[in-house]
Short mmCIF file of C-alpha atoms in Angstrom, two decimals:
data_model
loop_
_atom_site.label_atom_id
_atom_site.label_comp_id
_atom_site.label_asym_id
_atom_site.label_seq_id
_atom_site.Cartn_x
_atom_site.Cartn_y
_atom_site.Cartn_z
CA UNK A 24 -15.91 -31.19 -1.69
CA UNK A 25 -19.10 -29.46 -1.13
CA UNK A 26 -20.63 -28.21 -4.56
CA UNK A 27 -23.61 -25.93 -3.44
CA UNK A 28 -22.10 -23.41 -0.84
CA UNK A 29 -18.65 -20.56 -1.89
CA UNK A 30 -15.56 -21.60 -1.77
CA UNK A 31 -12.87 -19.52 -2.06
CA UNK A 32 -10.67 -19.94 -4.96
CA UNK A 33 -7.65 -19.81 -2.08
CA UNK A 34 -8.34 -23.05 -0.78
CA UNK A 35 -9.09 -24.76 -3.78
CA UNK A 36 -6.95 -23.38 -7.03
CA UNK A 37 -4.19 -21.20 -5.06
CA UNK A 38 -2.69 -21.00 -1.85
CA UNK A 39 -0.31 -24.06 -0.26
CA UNK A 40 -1.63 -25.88 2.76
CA UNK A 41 0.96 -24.66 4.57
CA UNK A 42 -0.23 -21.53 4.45
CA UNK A 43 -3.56 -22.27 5.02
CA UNK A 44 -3.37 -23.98 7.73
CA UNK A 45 -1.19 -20.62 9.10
CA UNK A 46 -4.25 -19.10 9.05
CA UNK A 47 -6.47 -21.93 10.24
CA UNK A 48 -9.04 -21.84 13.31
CA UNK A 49 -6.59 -24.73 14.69
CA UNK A 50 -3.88 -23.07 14.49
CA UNK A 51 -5.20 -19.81 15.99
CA UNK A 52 -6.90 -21.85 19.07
CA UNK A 53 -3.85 -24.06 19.66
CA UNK A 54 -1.95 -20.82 19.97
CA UNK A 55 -4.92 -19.02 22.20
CA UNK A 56 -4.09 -22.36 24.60
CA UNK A 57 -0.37 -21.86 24.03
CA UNK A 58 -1.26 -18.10 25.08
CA UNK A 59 -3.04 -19.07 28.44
CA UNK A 60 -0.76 -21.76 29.49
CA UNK A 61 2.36 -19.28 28.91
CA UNK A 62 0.60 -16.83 31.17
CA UNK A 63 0.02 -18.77 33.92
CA UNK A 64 3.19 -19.93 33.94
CA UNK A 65 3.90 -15.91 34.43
CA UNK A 66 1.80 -14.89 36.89
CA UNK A 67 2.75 -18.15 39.05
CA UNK A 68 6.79 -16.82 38.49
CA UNK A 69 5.51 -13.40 40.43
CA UNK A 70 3.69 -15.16 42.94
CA UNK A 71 0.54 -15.77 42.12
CA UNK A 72 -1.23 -19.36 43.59
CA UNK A 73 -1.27 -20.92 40.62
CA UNK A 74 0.51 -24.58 41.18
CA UNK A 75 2.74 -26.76 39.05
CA UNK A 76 -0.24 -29.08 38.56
CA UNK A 77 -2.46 -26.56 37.07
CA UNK A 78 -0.11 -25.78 34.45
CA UNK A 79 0.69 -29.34 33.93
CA UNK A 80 -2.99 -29.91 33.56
CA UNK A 81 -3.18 -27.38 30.57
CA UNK A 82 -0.48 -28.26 28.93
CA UNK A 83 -2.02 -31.60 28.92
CA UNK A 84 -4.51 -30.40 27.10
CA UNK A 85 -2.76 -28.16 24.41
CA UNK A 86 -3.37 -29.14 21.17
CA UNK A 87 -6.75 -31.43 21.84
CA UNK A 88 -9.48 -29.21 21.53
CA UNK A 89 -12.29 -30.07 22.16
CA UNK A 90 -14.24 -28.08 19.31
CA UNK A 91 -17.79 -29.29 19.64
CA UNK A 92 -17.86 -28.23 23.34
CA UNK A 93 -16.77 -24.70 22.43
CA UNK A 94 -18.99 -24.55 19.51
CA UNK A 95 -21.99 -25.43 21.46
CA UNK A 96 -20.89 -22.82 24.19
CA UNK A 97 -20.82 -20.00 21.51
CA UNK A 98 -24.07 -20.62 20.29
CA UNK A 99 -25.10 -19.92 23.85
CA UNK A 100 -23.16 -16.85 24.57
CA UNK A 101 -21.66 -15.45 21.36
CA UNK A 102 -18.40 -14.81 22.43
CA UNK A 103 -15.58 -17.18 20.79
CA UNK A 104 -12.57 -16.48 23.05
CA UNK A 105 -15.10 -17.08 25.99
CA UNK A 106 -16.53 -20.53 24.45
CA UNK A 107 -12.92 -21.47 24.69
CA UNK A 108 -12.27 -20.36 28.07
CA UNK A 109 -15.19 -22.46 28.77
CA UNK A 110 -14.54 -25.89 26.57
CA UNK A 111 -10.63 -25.71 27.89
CA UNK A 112 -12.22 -25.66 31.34
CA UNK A 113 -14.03 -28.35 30.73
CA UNK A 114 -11.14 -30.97 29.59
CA UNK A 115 -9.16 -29.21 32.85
CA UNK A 116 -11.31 -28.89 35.56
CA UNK A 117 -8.35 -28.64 38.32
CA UNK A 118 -6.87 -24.99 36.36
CA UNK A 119 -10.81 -23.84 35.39
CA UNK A 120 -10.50 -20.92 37.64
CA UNK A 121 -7.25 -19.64 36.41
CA UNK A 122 -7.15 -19.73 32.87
CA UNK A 123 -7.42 -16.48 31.47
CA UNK A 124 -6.80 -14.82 34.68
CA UNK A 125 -6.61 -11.09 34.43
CA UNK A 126 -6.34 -11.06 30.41
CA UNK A 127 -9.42 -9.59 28.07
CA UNK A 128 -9.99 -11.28 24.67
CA UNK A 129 -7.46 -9.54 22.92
CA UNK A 130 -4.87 -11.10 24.95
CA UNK A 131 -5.21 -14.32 23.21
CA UNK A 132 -6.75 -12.29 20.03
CA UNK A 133 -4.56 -10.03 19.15
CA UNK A 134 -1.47 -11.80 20.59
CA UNK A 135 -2.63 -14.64 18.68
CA UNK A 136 -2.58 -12.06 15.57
CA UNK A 137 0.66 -10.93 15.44
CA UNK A 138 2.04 -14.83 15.99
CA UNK A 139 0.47 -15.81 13.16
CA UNK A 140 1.14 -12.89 10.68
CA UNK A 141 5.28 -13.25 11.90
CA UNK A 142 4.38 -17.31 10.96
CA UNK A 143 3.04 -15.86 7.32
CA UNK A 144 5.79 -13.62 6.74
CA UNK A 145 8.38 -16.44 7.41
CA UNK A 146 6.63 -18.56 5.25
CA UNK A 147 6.70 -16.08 2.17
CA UNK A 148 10.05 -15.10 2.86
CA UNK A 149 11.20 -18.74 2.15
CA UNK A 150 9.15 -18.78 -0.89
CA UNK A 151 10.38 -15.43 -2.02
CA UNK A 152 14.28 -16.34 -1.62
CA UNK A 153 13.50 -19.88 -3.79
CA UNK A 154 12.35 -17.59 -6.46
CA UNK A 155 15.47 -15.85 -6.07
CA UNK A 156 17.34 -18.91 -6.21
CA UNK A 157 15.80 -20.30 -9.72
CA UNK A 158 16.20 -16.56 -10.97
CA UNK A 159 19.29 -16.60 -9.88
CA UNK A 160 20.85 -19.62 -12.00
CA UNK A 161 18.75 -18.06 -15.07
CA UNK A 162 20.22 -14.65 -14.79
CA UNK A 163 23.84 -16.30 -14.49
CA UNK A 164 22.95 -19.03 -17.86
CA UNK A 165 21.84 -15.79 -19.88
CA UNK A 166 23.92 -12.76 -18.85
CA UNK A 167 25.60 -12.81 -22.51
CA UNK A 168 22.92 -13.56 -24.78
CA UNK A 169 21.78 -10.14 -26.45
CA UNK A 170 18.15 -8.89 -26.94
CA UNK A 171 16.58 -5.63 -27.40
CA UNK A 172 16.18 -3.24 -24.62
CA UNK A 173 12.96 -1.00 -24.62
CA UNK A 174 12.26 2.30 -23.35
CA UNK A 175 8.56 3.76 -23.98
CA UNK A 176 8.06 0.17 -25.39
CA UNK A 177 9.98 1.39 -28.45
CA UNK A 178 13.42 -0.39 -28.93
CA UNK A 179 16.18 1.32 -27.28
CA UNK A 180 19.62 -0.12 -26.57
CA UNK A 181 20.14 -3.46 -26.40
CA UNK A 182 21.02 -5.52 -23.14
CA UNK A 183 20.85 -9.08 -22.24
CA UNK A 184 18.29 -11.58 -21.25
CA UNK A 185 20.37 -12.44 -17.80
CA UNK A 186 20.55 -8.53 -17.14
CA UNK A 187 16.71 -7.98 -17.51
CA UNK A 188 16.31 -10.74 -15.19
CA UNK A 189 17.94 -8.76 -12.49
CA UNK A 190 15.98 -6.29 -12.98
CA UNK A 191 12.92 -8.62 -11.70
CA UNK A 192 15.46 -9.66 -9.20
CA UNK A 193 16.40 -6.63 -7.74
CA UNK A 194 12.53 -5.85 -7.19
CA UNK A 195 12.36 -8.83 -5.38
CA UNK A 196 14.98 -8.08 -3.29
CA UNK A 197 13.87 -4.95 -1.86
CA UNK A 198 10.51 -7.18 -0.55
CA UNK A 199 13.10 -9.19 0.65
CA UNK A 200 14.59 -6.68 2.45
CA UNK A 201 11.26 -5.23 3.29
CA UNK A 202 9.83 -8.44 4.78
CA UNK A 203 12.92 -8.98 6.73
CA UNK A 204 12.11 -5.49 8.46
CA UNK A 205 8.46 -6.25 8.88
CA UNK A 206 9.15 -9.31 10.81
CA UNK A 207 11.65 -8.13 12.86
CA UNK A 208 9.74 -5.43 14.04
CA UNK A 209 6.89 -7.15 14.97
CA UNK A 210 6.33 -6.86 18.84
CA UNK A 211 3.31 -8.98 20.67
CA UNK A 212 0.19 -6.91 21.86
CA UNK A 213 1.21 -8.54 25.19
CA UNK A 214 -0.90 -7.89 28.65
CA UNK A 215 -1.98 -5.02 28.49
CA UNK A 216 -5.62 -5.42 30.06
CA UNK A 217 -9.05 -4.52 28.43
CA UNK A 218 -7.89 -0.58 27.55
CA UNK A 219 -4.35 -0.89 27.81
CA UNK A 220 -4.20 0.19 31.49
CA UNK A 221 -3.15 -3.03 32.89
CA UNK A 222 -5.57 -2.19 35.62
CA UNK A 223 -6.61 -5.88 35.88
CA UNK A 224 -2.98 -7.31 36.90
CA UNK A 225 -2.31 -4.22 39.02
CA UNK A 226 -5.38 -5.43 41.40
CA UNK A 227 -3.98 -9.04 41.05
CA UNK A 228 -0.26 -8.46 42.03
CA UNK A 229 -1.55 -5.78 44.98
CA UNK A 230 0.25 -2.49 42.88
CA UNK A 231 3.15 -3.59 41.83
CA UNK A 232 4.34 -2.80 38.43
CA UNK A 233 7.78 -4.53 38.27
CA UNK A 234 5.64 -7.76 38.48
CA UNK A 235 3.28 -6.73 35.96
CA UNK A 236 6.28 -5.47 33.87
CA UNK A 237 8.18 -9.11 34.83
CA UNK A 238 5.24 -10.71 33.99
CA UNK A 239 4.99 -9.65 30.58
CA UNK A 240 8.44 -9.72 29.68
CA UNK A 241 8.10 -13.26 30.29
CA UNK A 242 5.32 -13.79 28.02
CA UNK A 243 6.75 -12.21 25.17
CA UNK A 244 10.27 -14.87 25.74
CA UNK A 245 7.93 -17.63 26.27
CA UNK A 246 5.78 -16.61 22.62
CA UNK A 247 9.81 -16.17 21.51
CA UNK A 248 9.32 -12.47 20.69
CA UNK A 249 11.96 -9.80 22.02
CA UNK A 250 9.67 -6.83 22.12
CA UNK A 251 6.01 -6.12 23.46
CA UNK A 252 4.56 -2.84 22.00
CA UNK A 253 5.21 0.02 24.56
CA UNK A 254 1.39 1.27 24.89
CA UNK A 255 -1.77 0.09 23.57
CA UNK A 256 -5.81 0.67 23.64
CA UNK A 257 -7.54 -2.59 23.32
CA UNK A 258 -5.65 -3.92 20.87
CA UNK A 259 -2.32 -3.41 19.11
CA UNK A 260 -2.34 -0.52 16.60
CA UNK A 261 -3.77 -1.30 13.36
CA UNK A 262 -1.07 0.10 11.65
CA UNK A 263 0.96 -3.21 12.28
CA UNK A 264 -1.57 -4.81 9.43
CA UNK A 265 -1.18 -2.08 7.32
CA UNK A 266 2.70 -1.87 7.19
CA UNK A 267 2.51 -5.83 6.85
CA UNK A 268 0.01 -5.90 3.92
CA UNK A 269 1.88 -3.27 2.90
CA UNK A 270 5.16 -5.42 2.74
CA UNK A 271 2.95 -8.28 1.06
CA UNK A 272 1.74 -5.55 -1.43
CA UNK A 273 5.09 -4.70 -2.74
CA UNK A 274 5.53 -8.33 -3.66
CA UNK A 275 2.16 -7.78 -5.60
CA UNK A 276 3.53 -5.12 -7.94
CA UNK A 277 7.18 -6.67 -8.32
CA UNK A 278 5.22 -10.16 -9.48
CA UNK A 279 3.19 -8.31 -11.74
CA UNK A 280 6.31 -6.14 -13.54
CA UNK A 281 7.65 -9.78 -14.25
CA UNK A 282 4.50 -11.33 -15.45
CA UNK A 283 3.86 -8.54 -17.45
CA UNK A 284 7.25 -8.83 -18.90
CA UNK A 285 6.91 -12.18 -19.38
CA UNK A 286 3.51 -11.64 -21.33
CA UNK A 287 5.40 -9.38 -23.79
CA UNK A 288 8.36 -11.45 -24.40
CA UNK A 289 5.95 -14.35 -25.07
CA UNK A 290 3.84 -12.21 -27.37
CA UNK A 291 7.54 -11.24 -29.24
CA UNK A 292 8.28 -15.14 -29.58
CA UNK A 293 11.41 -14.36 -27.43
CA UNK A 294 10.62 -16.25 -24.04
CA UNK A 295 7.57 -18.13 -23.04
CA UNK A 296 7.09 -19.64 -19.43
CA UNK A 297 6.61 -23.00 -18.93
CA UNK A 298 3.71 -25.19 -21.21
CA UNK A 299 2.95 -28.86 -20.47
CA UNK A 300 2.66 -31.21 -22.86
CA UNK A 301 -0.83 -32.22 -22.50
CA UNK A 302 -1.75 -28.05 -21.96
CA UNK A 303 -4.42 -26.70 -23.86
CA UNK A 304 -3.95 -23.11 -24.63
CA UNK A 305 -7.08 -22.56 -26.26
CA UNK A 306 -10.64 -24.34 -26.56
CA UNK A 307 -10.89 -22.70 -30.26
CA UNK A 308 -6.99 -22.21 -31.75
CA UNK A 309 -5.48 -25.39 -30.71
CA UNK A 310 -1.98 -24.08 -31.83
CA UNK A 311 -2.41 -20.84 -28.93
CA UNK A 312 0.48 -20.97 -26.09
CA UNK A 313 -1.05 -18.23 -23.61
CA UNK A 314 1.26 -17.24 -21.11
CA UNK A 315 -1.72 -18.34 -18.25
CA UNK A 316 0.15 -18.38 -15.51
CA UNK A 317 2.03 -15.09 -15.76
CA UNK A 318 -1.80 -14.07 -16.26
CA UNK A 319 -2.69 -15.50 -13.01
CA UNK A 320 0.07 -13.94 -11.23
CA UNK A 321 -1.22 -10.28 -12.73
CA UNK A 322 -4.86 -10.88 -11.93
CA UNK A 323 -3.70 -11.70 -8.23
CA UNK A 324 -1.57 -8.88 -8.01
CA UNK A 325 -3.88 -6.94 -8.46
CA UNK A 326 -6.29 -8.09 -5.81
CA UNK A 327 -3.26 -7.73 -3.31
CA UNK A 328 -2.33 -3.93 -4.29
CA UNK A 329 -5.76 -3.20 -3.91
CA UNK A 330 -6.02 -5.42 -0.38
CA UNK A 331 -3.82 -3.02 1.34
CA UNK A 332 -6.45 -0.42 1.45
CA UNK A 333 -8.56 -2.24 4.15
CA UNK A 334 -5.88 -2.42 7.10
CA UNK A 335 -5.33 1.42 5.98
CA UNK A 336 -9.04 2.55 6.52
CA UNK A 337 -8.74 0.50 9.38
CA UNK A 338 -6.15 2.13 11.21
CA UNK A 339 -7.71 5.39 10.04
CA UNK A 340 -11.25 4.95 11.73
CA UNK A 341 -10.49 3.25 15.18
CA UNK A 342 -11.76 5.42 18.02
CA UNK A 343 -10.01 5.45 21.06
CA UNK A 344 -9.13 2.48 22.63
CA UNK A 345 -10.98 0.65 20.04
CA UNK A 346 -13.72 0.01 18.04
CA UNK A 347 -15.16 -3.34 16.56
CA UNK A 348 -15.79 -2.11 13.34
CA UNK A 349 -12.03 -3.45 12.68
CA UNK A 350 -12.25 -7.11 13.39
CA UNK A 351 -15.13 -8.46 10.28
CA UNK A 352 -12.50 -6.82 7.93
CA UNK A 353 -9.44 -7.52 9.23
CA UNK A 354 -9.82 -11.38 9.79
CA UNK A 355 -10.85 -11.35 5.91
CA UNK A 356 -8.50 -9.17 4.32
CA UNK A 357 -5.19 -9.49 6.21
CA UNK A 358 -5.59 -13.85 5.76
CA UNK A 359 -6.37 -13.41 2.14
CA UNK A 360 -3.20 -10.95 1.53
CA UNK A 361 -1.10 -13.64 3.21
CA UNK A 362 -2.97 -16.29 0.81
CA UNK A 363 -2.90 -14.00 -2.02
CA UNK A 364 1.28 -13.55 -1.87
CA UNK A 365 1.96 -17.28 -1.14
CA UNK A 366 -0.23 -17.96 -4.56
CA UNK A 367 2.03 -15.62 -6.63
CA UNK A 368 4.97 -16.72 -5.13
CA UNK A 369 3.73 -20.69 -5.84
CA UNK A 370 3.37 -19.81 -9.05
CA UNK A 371 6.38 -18.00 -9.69
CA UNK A 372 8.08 -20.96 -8.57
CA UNK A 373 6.54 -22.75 -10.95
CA UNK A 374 7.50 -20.48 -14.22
CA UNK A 375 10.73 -19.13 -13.02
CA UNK A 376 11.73 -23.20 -12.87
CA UNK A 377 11.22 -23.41 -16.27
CA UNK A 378 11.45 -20.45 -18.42
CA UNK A 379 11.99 -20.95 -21.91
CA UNK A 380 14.48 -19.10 -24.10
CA UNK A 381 14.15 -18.78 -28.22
CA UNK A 382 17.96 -17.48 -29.12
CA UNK A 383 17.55 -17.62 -32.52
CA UNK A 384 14.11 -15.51 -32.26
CA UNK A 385 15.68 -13.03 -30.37
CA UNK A 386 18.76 -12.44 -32.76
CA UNK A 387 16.75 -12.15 -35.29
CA UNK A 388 14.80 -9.24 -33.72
CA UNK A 389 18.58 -7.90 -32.60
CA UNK A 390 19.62 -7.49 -36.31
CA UNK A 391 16.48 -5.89 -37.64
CA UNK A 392 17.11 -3.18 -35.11
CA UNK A 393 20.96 -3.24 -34.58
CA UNK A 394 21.16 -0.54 -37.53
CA UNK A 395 19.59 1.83 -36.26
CA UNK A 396 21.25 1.77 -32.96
CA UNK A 397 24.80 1.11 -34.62
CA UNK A 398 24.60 4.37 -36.34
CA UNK A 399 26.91 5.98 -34.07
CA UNK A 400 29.95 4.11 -34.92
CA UNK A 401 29.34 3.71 -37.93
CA UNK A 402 29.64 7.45 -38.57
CA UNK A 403 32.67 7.53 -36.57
CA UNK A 404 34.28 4.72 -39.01
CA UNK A 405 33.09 6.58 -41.20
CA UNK A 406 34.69 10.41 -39.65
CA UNK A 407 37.92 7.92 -39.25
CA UNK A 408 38.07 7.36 -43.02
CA UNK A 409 37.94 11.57 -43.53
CA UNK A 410 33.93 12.42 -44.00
CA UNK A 411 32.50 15.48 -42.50
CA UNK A 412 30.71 14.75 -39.52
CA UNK A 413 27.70 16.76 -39.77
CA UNK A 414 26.92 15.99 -42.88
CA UNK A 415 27.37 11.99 -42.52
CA UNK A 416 24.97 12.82 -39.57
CA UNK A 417 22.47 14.23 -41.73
CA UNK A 418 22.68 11.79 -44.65
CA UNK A 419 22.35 8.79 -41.79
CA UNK A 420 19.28 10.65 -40.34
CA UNK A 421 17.46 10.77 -44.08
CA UNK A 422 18.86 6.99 -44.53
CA UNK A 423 17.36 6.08 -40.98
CA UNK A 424 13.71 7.70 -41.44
CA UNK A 425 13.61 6.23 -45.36
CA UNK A 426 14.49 2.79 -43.70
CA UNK A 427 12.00 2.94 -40.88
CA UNK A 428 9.50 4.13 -43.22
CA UNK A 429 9.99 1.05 -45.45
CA UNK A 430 9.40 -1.09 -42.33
CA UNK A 431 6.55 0.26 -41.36
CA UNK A 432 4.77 1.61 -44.07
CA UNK A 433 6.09 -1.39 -46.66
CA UNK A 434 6.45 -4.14 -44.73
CA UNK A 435 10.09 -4.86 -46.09
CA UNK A 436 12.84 -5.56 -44.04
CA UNK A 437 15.49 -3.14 -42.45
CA UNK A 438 17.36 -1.76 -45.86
CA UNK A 439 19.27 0.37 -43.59
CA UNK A 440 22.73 -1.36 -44.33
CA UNK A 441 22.62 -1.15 -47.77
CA UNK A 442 21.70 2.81 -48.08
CA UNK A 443 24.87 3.45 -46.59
CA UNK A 444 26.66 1.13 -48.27
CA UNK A 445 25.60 2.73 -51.35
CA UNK A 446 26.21 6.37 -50.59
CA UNK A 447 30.21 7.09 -51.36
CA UNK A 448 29.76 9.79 -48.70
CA UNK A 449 30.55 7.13 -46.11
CA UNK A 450 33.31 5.32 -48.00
CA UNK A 451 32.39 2.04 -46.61
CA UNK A 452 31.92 -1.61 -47.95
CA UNK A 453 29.33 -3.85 -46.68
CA UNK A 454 31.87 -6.04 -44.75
CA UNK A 455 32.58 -2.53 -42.91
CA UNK A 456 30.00 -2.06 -42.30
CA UNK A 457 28.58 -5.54 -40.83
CA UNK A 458 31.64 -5.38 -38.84
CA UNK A 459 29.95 -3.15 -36.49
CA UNK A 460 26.86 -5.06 -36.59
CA UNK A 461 28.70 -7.16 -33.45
CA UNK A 462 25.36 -7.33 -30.73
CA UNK A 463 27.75 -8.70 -28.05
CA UNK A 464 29.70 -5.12 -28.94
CA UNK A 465 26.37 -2.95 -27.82
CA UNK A 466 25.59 -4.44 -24.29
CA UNK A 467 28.26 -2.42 -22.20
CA UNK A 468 28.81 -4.26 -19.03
CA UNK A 469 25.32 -6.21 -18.89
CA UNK A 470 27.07 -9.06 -18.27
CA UNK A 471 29.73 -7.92 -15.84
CA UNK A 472 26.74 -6.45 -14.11
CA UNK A 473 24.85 -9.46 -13.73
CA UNK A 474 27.76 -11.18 -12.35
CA UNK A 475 28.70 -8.52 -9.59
CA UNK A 476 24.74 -8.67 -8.72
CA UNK A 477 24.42 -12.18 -8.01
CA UNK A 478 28.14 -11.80 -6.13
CA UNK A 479 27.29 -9.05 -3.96
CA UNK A 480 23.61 -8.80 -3.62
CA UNK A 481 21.72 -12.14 -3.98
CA UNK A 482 24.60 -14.02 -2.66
CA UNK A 483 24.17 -13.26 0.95
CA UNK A 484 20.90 -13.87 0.86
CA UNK A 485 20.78 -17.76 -0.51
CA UNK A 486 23.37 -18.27 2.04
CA UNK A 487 21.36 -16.93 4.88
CA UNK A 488 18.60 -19.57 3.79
CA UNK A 489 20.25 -22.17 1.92
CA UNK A 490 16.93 -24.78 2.67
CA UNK A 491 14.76 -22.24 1.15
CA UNK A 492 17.58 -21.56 -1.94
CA UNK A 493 17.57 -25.43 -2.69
CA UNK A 494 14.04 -26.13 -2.38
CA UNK A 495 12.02 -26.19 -5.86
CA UNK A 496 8.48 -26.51 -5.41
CA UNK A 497 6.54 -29.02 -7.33
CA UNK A 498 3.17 -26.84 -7.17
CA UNK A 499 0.12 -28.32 -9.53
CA UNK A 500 -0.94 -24.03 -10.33
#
């Protein structure tokens, strides 16, 4: 590794190979040659004298490229897809004069583009249902255990540690959903020529546009796309990236609600993500657990919410057919959303595989709450037994605010049991009174909820990927 030029933190700390190499200069060149050889194979379908050997001679040549040549060739004439016309010429002399034929850069560019984005999206997807998957199974282990629900970050309710998990879940699922759309709207640029005219192919095929239109239909099978867009300038609208990134941003903010979460439980002592055994938490308070990787997953969240912007003003400030003001941004911030989501998801896969649970830590902060929130029925035991309603509800409001004051302002436990076991108002003993103390009693249908969830919602979609469901990463983040 070279230490005296930037690197980006994607290659190095973050993002998998596999997605990497997505958005790799070999992958986008293999698929400019993939490009070329599927249209010649068009244009020789409608007639064009472009022969069996020609094609043959390309496909030859598909994946060896022969980088130095083109590299060379650039430095000459500073024009990439051009270097490459050039260097692929060279290693096929016998098709020289018909690759490319008719097409302007953003054939293979933008074509290229859209390939590699639906090859990104595929990839997260996968990653995104795995972290269902491990969710999944923790949701379904913890749907009965009790804990405190908040609202305003005060204590609320309570609910259960398997019901908050759906909540994460059901964020997920909507990018799910959301990705699923993206990709299966995605439509190649196609050949359109160099403004979207097709003037180019209507001077090659002599005027006639159901060969042109044949043509690119056959391209957009060959690429295995079912839909080229209907009209474009140059290039494809740049609204594509933005409702992409846009997709990848939503992942952003549901990775960061569960980090977030996830930073607060730990803080609480309730949950904690994973911590090796050789970890170091801290180079000064060797006893310090930080929740780093929920940390990481917030700090790259970020950078992908605010990512989105660039396609945006992008889309906003093309003129006309187009403008090259688009492509210095786009090739840096549309790769580094992509990289940015498959980190977060990486790590996710990491913490969600091992998220650890305290029980006893979490009744404990149940019960110092519990009576408060139990003072409902313990006024109607109380009602039940003959009292006056409104005035146990007035005595159990001045018990409540004395009790919460001696928490807070004292530092002394929750008294809030024995204050009404001492006014004969309420006519009830302390085993009455504990009685309703149940937690499992205060979490309505969490549970049931959880299971009708993971029946009806996240069910469907491990078995419409059941590789992706199964796989657990084993990601160094």
């Amino acid at each position: 590794m070279a230490h005296d030029k930037y690197i980006s933190p994607f290659e190095t700390r973050y993002a998998s190979g596999e997605m990497q190499y997505i958005f790799s200069e070999d992958n986008k060149f293999r698929t400019w040659r993939r490009l070329w050889i599927a249209l010649a194979r068009a244009e020789q379908a409608q007639g064009l004298p472009i022969t069996d050997a020609q094609i043959a001679e390309l496909e030859a040549h598909a994946d060896d490229i022969n980088y130095e040549d083109a590299v060379r060739r650039e430095k000459e004439c500073r024009h990439d897809v051009m270097s490459h016309v050039y260097a692929y010429g060279l290693q096929c002399p016998g098709a020289k004069g018909i690759i490319h034929l008719g097409a302007t850069s953003c054939y293979v560019g933008d074509n290229t583009d859209v390939i590699v984005m639906r090859q990104g999206l595929e990839l997260v997807q996968k990653k995104l249902v795995g972290v269902l998957a491990l969710l999944a199974k923790f949701a379904a282990q913890y749907k009965d255990l009790p804990c405190l629900a908040y609202t305003h970050g005060q204590p609320a309710q309570l609910t259960t540690v398997g019901k908050r998990a759906t909540l994460w879940m059901n964020e997920l699922y909507m990018d799910w959903e959301e990705l699923r759309h993206r990709t299966a709207g995605l439509a190649l640029r196609g050949a359109k020529g160099t403004t979207g005219t097709q003037a180019s192919f209507m001077e090659l095929f002599e005027g006639d546009e159901q060969k042109i239109r044949a043509m690119e239909a056959d391209i957009t099978a060959q690429l295995g796309f079912d839909r080229v867009v209907p009209v474009s300038g140059q290039t494809y609208s740049r609204k594509v990236d933005f409702q992409v990134l846009s997709a990848l941003s939503g992942i952003g903010q549901s990775a960061m609600k569960l980090a977030t979460d996830l930073r607060l439980l730990a803080n609480f002592k309730e949950m904690e993500e994973p911590f090796e055994k050789n970890q170091i938490g801290s180079s000064a308070m060797p006893y310090k657990r930080n929740p780093m990787r929920s940390e990481r997953v917030c700090a790259l969240a970020r950078y992908l919410m605010v990512d989105v912007l660039n396609p945006a003003f992008t889309a906003g400030t093309q003129w006309f057919e187009r403008t090259l003001d688009d492509s210095a941004n786009k090739r840096i911030a549309v790769a580094e959303a992509f990289l940015a989501a498959d980190s977060i998801l990486n790590i996710l896969l990491n913490v969600c595989d091992g998220l650890v649970v305290y029980p006893k830590v979490i009744r404990a902060r149940v019960m110092a709450e519990l009576p408060f929130m139990a003072t409902e029925t313990i006024l109607m035991k109380a009602v039940k037994k003959g009292g006056d309603r409104q005035e146990l509800h007035e005595r159990l409001r001045r018990h409540a605010v004395a009790a919460a004051a001696q928490v807070k302002e004292e530092g002394l436990p929750n008294d809030m049991i024995r204050r009404v076991e001492a006014d004969p108002a309420f006519g009830l003993s302390r085993e009455e009174i504990e009685a309703e103390l149940r937690p499992e009693a205060f979490t309505g249908r969490s549970a049931r909820q959880v299971e009708e969830f993971l029946e009806t919602v996240i069910a469907p979609v491990l078995a419409a990927h059941p590789e992706a469901a199964a796989q657990h990463a084993e990601l160094s983040v």
